[in-house]
C-alpha positions as protocol buffer text, in pm:
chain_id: "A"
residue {
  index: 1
  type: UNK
  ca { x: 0 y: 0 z: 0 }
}
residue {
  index: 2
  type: UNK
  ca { x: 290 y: 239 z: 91 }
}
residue {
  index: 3
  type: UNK
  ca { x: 449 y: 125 z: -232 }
}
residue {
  index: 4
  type: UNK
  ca { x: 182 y: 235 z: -393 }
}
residue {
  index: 5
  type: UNK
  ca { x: 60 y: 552 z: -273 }
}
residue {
  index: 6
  type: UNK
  ca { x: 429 y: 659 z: -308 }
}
residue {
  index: 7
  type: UNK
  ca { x: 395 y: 605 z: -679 }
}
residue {
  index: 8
  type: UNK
  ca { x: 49 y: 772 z: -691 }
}
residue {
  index: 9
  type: UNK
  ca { x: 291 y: 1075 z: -497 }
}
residue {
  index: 10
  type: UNK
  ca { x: 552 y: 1068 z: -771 }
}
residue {
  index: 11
  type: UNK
  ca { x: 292 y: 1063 z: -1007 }
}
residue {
  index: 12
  type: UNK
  ca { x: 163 y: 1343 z: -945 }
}
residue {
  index: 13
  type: UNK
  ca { x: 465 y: 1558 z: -841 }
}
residue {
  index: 14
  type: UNK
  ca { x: 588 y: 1461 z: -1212 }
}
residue {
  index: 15
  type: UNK
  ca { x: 228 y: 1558 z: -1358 }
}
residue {
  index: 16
  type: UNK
  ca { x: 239 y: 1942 z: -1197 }
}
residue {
  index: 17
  type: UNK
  ca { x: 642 y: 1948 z: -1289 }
}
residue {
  index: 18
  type: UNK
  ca { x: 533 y: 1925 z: -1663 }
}
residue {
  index: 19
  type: UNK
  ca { x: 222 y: 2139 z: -1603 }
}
residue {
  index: 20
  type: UNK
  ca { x: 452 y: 2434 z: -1426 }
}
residue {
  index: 21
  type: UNK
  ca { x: 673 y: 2408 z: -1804 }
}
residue {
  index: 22
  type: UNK
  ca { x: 374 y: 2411 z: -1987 }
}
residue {
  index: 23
  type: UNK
  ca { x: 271 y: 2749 z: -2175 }
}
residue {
  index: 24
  type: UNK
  ca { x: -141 y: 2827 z: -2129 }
}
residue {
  index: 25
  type: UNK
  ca { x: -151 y: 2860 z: -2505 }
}
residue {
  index: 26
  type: UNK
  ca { x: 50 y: 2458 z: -2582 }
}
residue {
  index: 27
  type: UNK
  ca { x: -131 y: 2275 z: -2321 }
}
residue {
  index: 28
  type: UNK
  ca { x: -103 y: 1966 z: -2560 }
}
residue {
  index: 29
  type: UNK
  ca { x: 298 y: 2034 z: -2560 }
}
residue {
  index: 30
  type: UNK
  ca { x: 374 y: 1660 z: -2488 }
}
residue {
  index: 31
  type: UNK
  ca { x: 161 y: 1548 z: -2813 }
}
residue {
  index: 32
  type: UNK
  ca { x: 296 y: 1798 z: -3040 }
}
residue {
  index: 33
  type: UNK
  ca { x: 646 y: 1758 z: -2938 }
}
residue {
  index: 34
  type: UNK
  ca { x: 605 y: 1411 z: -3075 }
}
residue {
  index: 35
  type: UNK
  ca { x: 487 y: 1544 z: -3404 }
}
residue {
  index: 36
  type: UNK
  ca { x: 739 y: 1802 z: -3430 }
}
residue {
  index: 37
  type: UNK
  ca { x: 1027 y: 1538 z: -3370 }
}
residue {
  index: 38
  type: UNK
  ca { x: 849 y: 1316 z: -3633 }
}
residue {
  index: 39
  type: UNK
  ca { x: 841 y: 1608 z: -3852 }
}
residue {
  index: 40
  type: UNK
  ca { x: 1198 y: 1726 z: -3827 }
}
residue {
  index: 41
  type: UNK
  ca { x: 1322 y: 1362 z: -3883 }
}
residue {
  index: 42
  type: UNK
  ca { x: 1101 y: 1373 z: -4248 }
}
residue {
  index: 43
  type: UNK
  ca { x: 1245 y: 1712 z: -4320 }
}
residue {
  index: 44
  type: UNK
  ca { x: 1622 y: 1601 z: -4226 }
}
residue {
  index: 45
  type: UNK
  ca { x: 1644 y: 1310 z: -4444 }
}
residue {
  index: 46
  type: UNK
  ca { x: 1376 y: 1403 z: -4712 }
}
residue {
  index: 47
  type: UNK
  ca { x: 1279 y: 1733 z: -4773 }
}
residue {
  index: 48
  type: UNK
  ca { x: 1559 y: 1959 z: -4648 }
}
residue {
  index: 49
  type: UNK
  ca { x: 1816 y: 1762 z: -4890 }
}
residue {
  index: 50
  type: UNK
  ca { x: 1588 y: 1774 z: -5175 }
}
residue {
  index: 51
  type: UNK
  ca { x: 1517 y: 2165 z: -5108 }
}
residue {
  index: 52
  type: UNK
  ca { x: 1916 y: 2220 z: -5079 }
}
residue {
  index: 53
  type: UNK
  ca { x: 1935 y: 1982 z: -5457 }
}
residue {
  index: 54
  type: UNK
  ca { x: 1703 y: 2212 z: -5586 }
}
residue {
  index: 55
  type: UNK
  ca { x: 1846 y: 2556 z: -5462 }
}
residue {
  index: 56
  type: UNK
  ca { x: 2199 y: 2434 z: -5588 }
}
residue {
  index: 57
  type: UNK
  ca { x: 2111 y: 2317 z: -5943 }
}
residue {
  index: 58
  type: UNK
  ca { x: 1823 y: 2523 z: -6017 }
}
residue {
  index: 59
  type: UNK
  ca { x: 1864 y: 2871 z: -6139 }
}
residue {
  index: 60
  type: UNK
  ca { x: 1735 y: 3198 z: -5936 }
}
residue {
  index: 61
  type: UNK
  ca { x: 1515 y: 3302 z: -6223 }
}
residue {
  index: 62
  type: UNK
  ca { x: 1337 y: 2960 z: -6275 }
}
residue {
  index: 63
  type: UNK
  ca { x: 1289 y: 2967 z: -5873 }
}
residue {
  index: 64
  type: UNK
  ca { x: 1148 y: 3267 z: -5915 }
}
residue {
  index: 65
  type: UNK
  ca { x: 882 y: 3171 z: -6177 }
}
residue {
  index: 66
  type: UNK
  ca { x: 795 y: 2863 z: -5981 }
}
residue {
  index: 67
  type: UNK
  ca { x: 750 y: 3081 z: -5649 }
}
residue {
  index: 68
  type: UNK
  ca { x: 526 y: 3342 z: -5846 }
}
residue {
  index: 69
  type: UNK
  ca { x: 325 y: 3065 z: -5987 }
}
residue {
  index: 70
  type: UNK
  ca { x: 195 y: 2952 z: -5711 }
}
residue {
  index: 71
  type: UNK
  ca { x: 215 y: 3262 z: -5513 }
}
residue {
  index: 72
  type: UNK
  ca { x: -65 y: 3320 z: -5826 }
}
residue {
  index: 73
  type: UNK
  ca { x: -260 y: 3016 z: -5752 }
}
residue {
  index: 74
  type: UNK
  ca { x: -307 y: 3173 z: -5395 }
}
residue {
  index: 75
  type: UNK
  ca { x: -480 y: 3492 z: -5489 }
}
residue {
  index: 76
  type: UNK
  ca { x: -819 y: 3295 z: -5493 }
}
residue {
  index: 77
  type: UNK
  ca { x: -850 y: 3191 z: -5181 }
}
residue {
  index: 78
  type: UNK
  ca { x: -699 y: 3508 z: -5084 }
}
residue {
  index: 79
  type: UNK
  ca { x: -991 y: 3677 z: -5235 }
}
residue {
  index: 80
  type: UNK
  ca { x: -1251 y: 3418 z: -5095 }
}
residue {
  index: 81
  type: UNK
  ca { x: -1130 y: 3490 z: -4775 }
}
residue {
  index: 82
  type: UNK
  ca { x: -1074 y: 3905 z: -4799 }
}
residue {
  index: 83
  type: UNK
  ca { x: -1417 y: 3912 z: -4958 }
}
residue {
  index: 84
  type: UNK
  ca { x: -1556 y: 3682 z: -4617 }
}
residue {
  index: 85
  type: UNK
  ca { x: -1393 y: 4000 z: -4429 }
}
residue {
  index: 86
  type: UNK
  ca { x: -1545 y: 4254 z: -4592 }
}
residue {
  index: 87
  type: UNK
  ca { x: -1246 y: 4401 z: -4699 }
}
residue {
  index: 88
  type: UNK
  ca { x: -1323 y: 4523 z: -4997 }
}
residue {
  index: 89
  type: UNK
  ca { x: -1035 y: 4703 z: -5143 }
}
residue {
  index: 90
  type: UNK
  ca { x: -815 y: 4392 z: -5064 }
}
residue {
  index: 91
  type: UNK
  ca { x: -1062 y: 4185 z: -5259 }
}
residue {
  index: 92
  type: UNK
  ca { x: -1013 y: 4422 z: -5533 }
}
residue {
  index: 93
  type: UNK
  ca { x: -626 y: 4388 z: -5516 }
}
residue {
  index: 94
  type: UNK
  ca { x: -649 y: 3979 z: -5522 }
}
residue {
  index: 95
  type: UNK
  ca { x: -898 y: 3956 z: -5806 }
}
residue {
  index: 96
  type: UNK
  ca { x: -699 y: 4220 z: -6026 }
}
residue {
  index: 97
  type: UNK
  ca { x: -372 y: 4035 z: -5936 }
}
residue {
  index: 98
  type: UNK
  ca { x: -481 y: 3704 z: -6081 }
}
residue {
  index: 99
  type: UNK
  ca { x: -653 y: 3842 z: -6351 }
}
residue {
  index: 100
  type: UNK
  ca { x: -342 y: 4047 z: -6456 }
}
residue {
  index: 101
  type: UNK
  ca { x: -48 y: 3759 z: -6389 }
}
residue {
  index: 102
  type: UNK
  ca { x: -269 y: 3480 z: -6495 }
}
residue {
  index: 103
  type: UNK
  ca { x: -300 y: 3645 z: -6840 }
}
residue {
  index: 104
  type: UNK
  ca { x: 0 y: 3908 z: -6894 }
}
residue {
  index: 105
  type: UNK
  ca { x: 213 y: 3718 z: -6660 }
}
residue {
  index: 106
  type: UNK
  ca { x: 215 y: 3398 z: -6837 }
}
residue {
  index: 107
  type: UNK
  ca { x: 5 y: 3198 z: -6584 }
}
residue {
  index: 108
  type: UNK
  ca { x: 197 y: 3333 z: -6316 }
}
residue {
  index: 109
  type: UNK
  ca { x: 548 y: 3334 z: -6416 }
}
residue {
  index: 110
  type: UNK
  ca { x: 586 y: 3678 z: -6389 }
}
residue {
  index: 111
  type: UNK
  ca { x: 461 y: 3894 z: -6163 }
}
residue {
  index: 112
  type: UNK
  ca { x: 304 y: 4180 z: -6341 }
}
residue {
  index: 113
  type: UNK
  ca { x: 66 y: 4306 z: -6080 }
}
residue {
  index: 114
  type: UNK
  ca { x: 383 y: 4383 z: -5839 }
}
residue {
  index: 115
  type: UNK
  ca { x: 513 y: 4569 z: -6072 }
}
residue {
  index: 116
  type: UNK
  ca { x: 211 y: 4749 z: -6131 }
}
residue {
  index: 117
  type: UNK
  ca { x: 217 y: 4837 z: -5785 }
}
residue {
  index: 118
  type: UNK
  ca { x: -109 y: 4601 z: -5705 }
}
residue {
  index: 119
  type: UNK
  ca { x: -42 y: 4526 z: -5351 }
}
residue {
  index: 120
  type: UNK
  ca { x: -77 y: 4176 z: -5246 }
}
residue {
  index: 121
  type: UNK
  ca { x: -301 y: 4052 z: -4903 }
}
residue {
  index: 122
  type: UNK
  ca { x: -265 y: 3705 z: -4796 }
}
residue {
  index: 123
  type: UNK
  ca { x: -584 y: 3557 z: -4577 }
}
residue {
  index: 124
  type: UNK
  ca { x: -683 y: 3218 z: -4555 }
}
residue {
  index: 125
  type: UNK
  ca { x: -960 y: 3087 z: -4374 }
}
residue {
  index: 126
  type: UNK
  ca { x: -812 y: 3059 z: -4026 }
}
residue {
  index: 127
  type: UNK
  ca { x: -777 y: 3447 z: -4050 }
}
residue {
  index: 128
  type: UNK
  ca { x: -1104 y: 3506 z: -4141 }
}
residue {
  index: 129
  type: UNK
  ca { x: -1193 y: 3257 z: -3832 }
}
residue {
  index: 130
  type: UNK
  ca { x: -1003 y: 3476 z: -3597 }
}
residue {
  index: 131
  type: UNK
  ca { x: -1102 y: 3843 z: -3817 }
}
residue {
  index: 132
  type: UNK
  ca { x: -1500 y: 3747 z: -3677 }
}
residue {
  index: 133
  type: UNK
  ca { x: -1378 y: 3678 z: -3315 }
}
residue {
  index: 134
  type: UNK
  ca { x: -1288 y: 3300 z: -3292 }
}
residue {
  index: 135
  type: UNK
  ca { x: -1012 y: 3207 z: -3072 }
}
residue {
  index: 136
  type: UNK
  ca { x: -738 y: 3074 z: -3174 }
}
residue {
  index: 137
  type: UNK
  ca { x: -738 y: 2774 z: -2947 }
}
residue {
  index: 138
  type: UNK
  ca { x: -457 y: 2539 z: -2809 }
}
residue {
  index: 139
  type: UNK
  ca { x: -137 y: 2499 z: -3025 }
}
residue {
  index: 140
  type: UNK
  ca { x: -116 y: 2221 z: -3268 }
}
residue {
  index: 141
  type: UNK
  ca { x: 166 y: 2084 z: -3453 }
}
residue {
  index: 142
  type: UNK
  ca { x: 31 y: 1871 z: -3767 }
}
residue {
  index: 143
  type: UNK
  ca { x: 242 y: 1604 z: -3907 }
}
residue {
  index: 144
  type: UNK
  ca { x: 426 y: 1709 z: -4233 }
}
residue {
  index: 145
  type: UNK
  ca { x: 223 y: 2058 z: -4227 }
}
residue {
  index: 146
  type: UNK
  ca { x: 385 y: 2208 z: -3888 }
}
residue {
  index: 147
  type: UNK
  ca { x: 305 y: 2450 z: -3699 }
}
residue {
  index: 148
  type: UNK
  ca { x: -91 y: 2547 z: -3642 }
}
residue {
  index: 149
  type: UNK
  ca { x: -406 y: 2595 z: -3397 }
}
residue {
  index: 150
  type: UNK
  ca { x: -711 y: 2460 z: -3364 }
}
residue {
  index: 151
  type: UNK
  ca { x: -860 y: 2712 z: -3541 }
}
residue {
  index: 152
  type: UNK
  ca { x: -577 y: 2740 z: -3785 }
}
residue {
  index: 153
  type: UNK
  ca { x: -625 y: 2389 z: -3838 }
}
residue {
  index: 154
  type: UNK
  ca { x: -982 y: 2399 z: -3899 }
}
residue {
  index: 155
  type: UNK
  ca { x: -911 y: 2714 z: -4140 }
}
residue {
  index: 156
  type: UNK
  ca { x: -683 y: 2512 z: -4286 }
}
residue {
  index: 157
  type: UNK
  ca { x: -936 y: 2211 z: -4396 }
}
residue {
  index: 158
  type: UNK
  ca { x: -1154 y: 2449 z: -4554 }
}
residue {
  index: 159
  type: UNK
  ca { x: -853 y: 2630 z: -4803 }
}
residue {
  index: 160
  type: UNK
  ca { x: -806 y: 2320 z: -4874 }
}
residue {
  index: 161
  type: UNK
  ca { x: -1162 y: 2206 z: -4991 }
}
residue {
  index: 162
  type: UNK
  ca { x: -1311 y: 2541 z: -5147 }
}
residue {
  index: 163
  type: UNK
  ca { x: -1001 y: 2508 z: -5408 }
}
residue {
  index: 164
  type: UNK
  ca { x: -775 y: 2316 z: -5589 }
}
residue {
  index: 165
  type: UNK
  ca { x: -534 y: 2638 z: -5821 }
}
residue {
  index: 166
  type: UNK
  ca { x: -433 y: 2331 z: -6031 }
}
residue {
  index: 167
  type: UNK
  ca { x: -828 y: 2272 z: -6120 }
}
residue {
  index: 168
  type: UNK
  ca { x: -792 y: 2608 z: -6353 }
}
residue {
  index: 169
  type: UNK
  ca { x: -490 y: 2458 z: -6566 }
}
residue {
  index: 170
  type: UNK
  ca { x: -684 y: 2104 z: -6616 }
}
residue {
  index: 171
  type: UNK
  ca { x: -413 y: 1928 z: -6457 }
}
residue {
  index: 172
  type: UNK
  ca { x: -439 y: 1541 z: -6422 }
}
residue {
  index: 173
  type: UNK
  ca { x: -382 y: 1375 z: -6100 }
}
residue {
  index: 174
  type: UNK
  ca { x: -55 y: 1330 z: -6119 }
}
residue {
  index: 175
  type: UNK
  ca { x: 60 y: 1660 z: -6261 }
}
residue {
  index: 176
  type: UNK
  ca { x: -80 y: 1776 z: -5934 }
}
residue {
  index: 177
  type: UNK
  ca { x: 87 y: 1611 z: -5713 }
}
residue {
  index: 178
  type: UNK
  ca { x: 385 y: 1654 z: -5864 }
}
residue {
  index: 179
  type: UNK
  ca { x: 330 y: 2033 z: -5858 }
}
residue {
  index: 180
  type: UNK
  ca { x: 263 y: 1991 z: -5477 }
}
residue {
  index: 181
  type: UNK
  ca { x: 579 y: 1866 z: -5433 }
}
residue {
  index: 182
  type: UNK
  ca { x: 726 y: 2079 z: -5655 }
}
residue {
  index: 183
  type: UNK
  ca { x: 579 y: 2375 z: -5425 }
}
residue {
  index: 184
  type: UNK
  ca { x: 713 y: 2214 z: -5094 }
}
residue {
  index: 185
  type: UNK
  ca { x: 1020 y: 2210 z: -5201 }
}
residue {
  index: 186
  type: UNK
  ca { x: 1033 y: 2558 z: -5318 }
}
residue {
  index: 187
  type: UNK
  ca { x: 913 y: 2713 z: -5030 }
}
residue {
  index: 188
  type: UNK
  ca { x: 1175 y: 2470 z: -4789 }
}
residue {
  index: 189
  type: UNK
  ca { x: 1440 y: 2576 z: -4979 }
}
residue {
  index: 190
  type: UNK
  ca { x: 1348 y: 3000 z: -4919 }
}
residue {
  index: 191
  type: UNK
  ca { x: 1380 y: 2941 z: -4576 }
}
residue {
  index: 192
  type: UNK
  ca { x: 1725 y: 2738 z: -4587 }
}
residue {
  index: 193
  type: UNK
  ca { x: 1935 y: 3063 z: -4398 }
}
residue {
  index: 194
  type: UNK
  ca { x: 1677 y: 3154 z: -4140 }
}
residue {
  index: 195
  type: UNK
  ca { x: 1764 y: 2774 z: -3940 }
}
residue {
  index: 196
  type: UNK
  ca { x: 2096 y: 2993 z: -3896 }
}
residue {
  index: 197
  type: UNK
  ca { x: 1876 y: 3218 z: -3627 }
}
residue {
  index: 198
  type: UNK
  ca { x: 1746 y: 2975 z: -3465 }
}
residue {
  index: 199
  type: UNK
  ca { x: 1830 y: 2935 z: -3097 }
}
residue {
  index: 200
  type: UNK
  ca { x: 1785 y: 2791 z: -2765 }
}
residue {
  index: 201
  type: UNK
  ca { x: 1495 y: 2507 z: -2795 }
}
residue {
  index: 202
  type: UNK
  ca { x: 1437 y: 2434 z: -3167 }
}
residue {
  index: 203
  type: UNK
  ca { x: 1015 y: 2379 z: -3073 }
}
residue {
  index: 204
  type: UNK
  ca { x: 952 y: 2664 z: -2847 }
}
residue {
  index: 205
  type: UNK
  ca { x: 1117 y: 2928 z: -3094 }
}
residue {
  index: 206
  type: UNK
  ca { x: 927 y: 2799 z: -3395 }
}
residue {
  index: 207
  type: UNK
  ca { x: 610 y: 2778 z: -3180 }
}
residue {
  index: 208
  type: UNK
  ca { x: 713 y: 3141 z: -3036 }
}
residue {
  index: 209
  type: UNK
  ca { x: 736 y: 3288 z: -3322 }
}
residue {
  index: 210
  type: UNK
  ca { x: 458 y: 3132 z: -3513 }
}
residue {
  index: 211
  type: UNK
  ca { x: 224 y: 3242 z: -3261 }
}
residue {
  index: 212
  type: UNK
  ca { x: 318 y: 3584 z: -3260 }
}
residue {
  index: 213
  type: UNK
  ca { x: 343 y: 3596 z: -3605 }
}
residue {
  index: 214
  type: UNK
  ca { x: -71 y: 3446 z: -3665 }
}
residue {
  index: 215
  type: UNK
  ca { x: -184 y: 3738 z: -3372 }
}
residue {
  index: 216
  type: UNK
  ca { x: -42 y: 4003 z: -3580 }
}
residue {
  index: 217
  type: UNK
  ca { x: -152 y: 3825 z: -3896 }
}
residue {
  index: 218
  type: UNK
  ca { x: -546 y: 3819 z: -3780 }
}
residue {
  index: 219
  type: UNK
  ca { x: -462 y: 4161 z: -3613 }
}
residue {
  index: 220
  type: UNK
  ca { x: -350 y: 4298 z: -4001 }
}
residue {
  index: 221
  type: UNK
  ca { x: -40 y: 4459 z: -3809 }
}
residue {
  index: 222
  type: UNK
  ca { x: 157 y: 4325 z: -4142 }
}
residue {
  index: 223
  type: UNK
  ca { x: -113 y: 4382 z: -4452 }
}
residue {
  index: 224
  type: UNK
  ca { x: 93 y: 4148 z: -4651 }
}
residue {
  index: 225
  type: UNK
  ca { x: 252 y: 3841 z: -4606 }
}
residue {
  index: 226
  type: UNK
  ca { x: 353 y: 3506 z: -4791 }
}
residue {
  index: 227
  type: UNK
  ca { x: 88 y: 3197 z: -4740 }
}
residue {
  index: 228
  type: UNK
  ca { x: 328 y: 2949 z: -4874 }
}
residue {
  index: 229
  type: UNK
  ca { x: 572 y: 3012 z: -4519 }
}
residue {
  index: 230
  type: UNK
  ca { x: 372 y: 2883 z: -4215 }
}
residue {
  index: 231
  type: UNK
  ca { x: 654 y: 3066 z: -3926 }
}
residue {
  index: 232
  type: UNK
  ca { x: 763 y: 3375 z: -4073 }
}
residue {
  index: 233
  type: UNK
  ca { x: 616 y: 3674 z: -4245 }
}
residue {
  index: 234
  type: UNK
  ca { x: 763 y: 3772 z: -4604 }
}
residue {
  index: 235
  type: UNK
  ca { x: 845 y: 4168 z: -4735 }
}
residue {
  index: 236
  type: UNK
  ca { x: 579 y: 4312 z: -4922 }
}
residue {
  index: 237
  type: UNK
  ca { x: 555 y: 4159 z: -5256 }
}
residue {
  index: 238
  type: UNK
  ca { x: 613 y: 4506 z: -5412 }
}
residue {
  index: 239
  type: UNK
  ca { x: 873 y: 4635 z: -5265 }
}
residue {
  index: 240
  type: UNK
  ca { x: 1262 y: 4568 z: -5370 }
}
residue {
  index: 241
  type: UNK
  ca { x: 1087 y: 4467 z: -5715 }
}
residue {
  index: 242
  type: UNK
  ca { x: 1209 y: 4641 z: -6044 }
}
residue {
  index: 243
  type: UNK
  ca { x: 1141 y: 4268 z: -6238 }
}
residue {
  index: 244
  type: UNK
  ca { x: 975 y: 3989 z: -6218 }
}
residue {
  index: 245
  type: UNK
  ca { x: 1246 y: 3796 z: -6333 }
}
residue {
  index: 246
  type: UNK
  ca { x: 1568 y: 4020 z: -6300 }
}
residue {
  index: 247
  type: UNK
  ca { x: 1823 y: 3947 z: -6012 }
}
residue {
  index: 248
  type: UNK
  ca { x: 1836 y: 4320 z: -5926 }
}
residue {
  index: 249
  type: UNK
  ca { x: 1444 y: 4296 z: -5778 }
}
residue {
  index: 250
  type: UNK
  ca { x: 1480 y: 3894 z: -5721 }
}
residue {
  index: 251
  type: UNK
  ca { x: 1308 y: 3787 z: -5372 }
}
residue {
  index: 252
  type: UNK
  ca { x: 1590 y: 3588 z: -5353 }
}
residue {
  index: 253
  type: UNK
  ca { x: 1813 y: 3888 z: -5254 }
}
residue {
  index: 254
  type: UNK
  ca { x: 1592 y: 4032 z: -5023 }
}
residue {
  index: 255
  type: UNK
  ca { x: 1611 y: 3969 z: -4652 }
}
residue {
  index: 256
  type: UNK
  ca { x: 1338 y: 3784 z: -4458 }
}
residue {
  index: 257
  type: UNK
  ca { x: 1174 y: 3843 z: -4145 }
}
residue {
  index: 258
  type: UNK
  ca { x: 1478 y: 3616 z: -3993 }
}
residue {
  index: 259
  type: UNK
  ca { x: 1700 y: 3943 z: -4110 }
}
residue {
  index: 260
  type: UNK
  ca { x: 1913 y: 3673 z: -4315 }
}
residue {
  index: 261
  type: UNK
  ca { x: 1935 y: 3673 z: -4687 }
}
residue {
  index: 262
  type: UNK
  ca { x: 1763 y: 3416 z: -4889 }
}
């Protein structure tokens, strides 16, 4: 019986140890840690080699068409979800953009509207969730996705299902999922410097800054950002820009949010 009730102790002394580390906002910390180790063992030996490949062979200004592509593909949900705000002039800026780079940009290629000074405003559902007052719940790591919330992830199912970009091109099944893994790739390899400021515990900074990066998302503190990056907010998509194409105005000489240079 002693034996017992002293495990039942240590049980509990162990239980409120965790629960002192725990933040209010990752009460399922133990879960998601799990995730996140599964995730960074997929990225070490599968995705993070593939994105360095790709950064190493592939030239800037094909990286750059294949980012503004489907940065392009974005601009409907973007609408869907500025129009579910009400914002109207943002709505106005998505439509126009994929009207304008869709047809004088080549599908997307280039990025006509940016040089046109059309600003671009990234929302996605989860926003829109947290723009009408829903909370964004307990943090959530998703396998192979990263970083969310409950209401992120919610948000997240319904981007998803309202549109397929591909859909527009007729795309069979497999050219799809080959441009999904085309787009992964791309958007691992952007964010190959930032790891450099990363510091301390790898899963509290990412969930740190993640966090503070969706508040002042829903909050429209930044009025543009990059949807394809789930932890870190990119510059304007106009600024820095003289071409589409050209090195001088390439996003790939810009600095990040990191304050490292792609």
């Amino acid at each position: 019986m002693k034996h017992l009730i002293a495990s039942f102790a240590l049980l509990i002394t162990s239980f409120l140890a965790v629960a002192e580390t725990m933040t209010p906002e990752d009460p399922w910390e133990g879960f998601n840690r799990s995730i996140f180790s599964f995730n960074e063992t997929v990225d070490e030996y599968g995705l993070k080699p593939l994105a360095q490949g790709y950064d190493a062979i592939t030239p800037n200004f094909m990286q750059k068409g294949v980012s503004n592509f489907f940065s392009n593909l974005g601009e409907i949900p973007n609408t869907f979800n500025n129009l579910l705000q009400g914002k109207w002039d943002e709505t106005a800026s998505s439509t126009s953009r994929f009207l304008i780079n869709t047809t004088i940009g080549l599908l997307g290629l280039f990025d006509v509207a940016s040089a046109m000074g059309i600003e671009q405003y990234n929302e996605d559902f989860g926003q829109t969730l947290g723009y009408w007052g829903v909370g964004s719940g307990p943090y959530l790591v998703l396998p192979f996705f990263g970083p969310s919330t409950a209401r992120d992830a919610s948000g997240m199912v319904v981007d998803y299902s309202i549109y397929d970009g591909m859909d527009l091109y007729d795309f069979n099944s497999d050219e799809k999922w080959i441009g999904r893994g085309l787009n992964a790739i791309q958007t691992r390899a952007k964010y190959l410097s930032a790891e450099r400021m990363i510091f301390g515990d790898r899963y509290s900074f990412l969930r740190d800054v993640y966090i503070q990066t969706r508040e002042g998302e829903v909050k429209d503190i930044s009025s543009t950002r990059d949807s394809s990056a789930l932890t870190t907010p990119m510059p304007a998509a106009s600024e820095g820009m003289q071409d589409s194409w050209g090195s001088e105005g390439d996003s790939w000489g810009e600095t990040d949010s990191w304050g490292e240079e792609l």
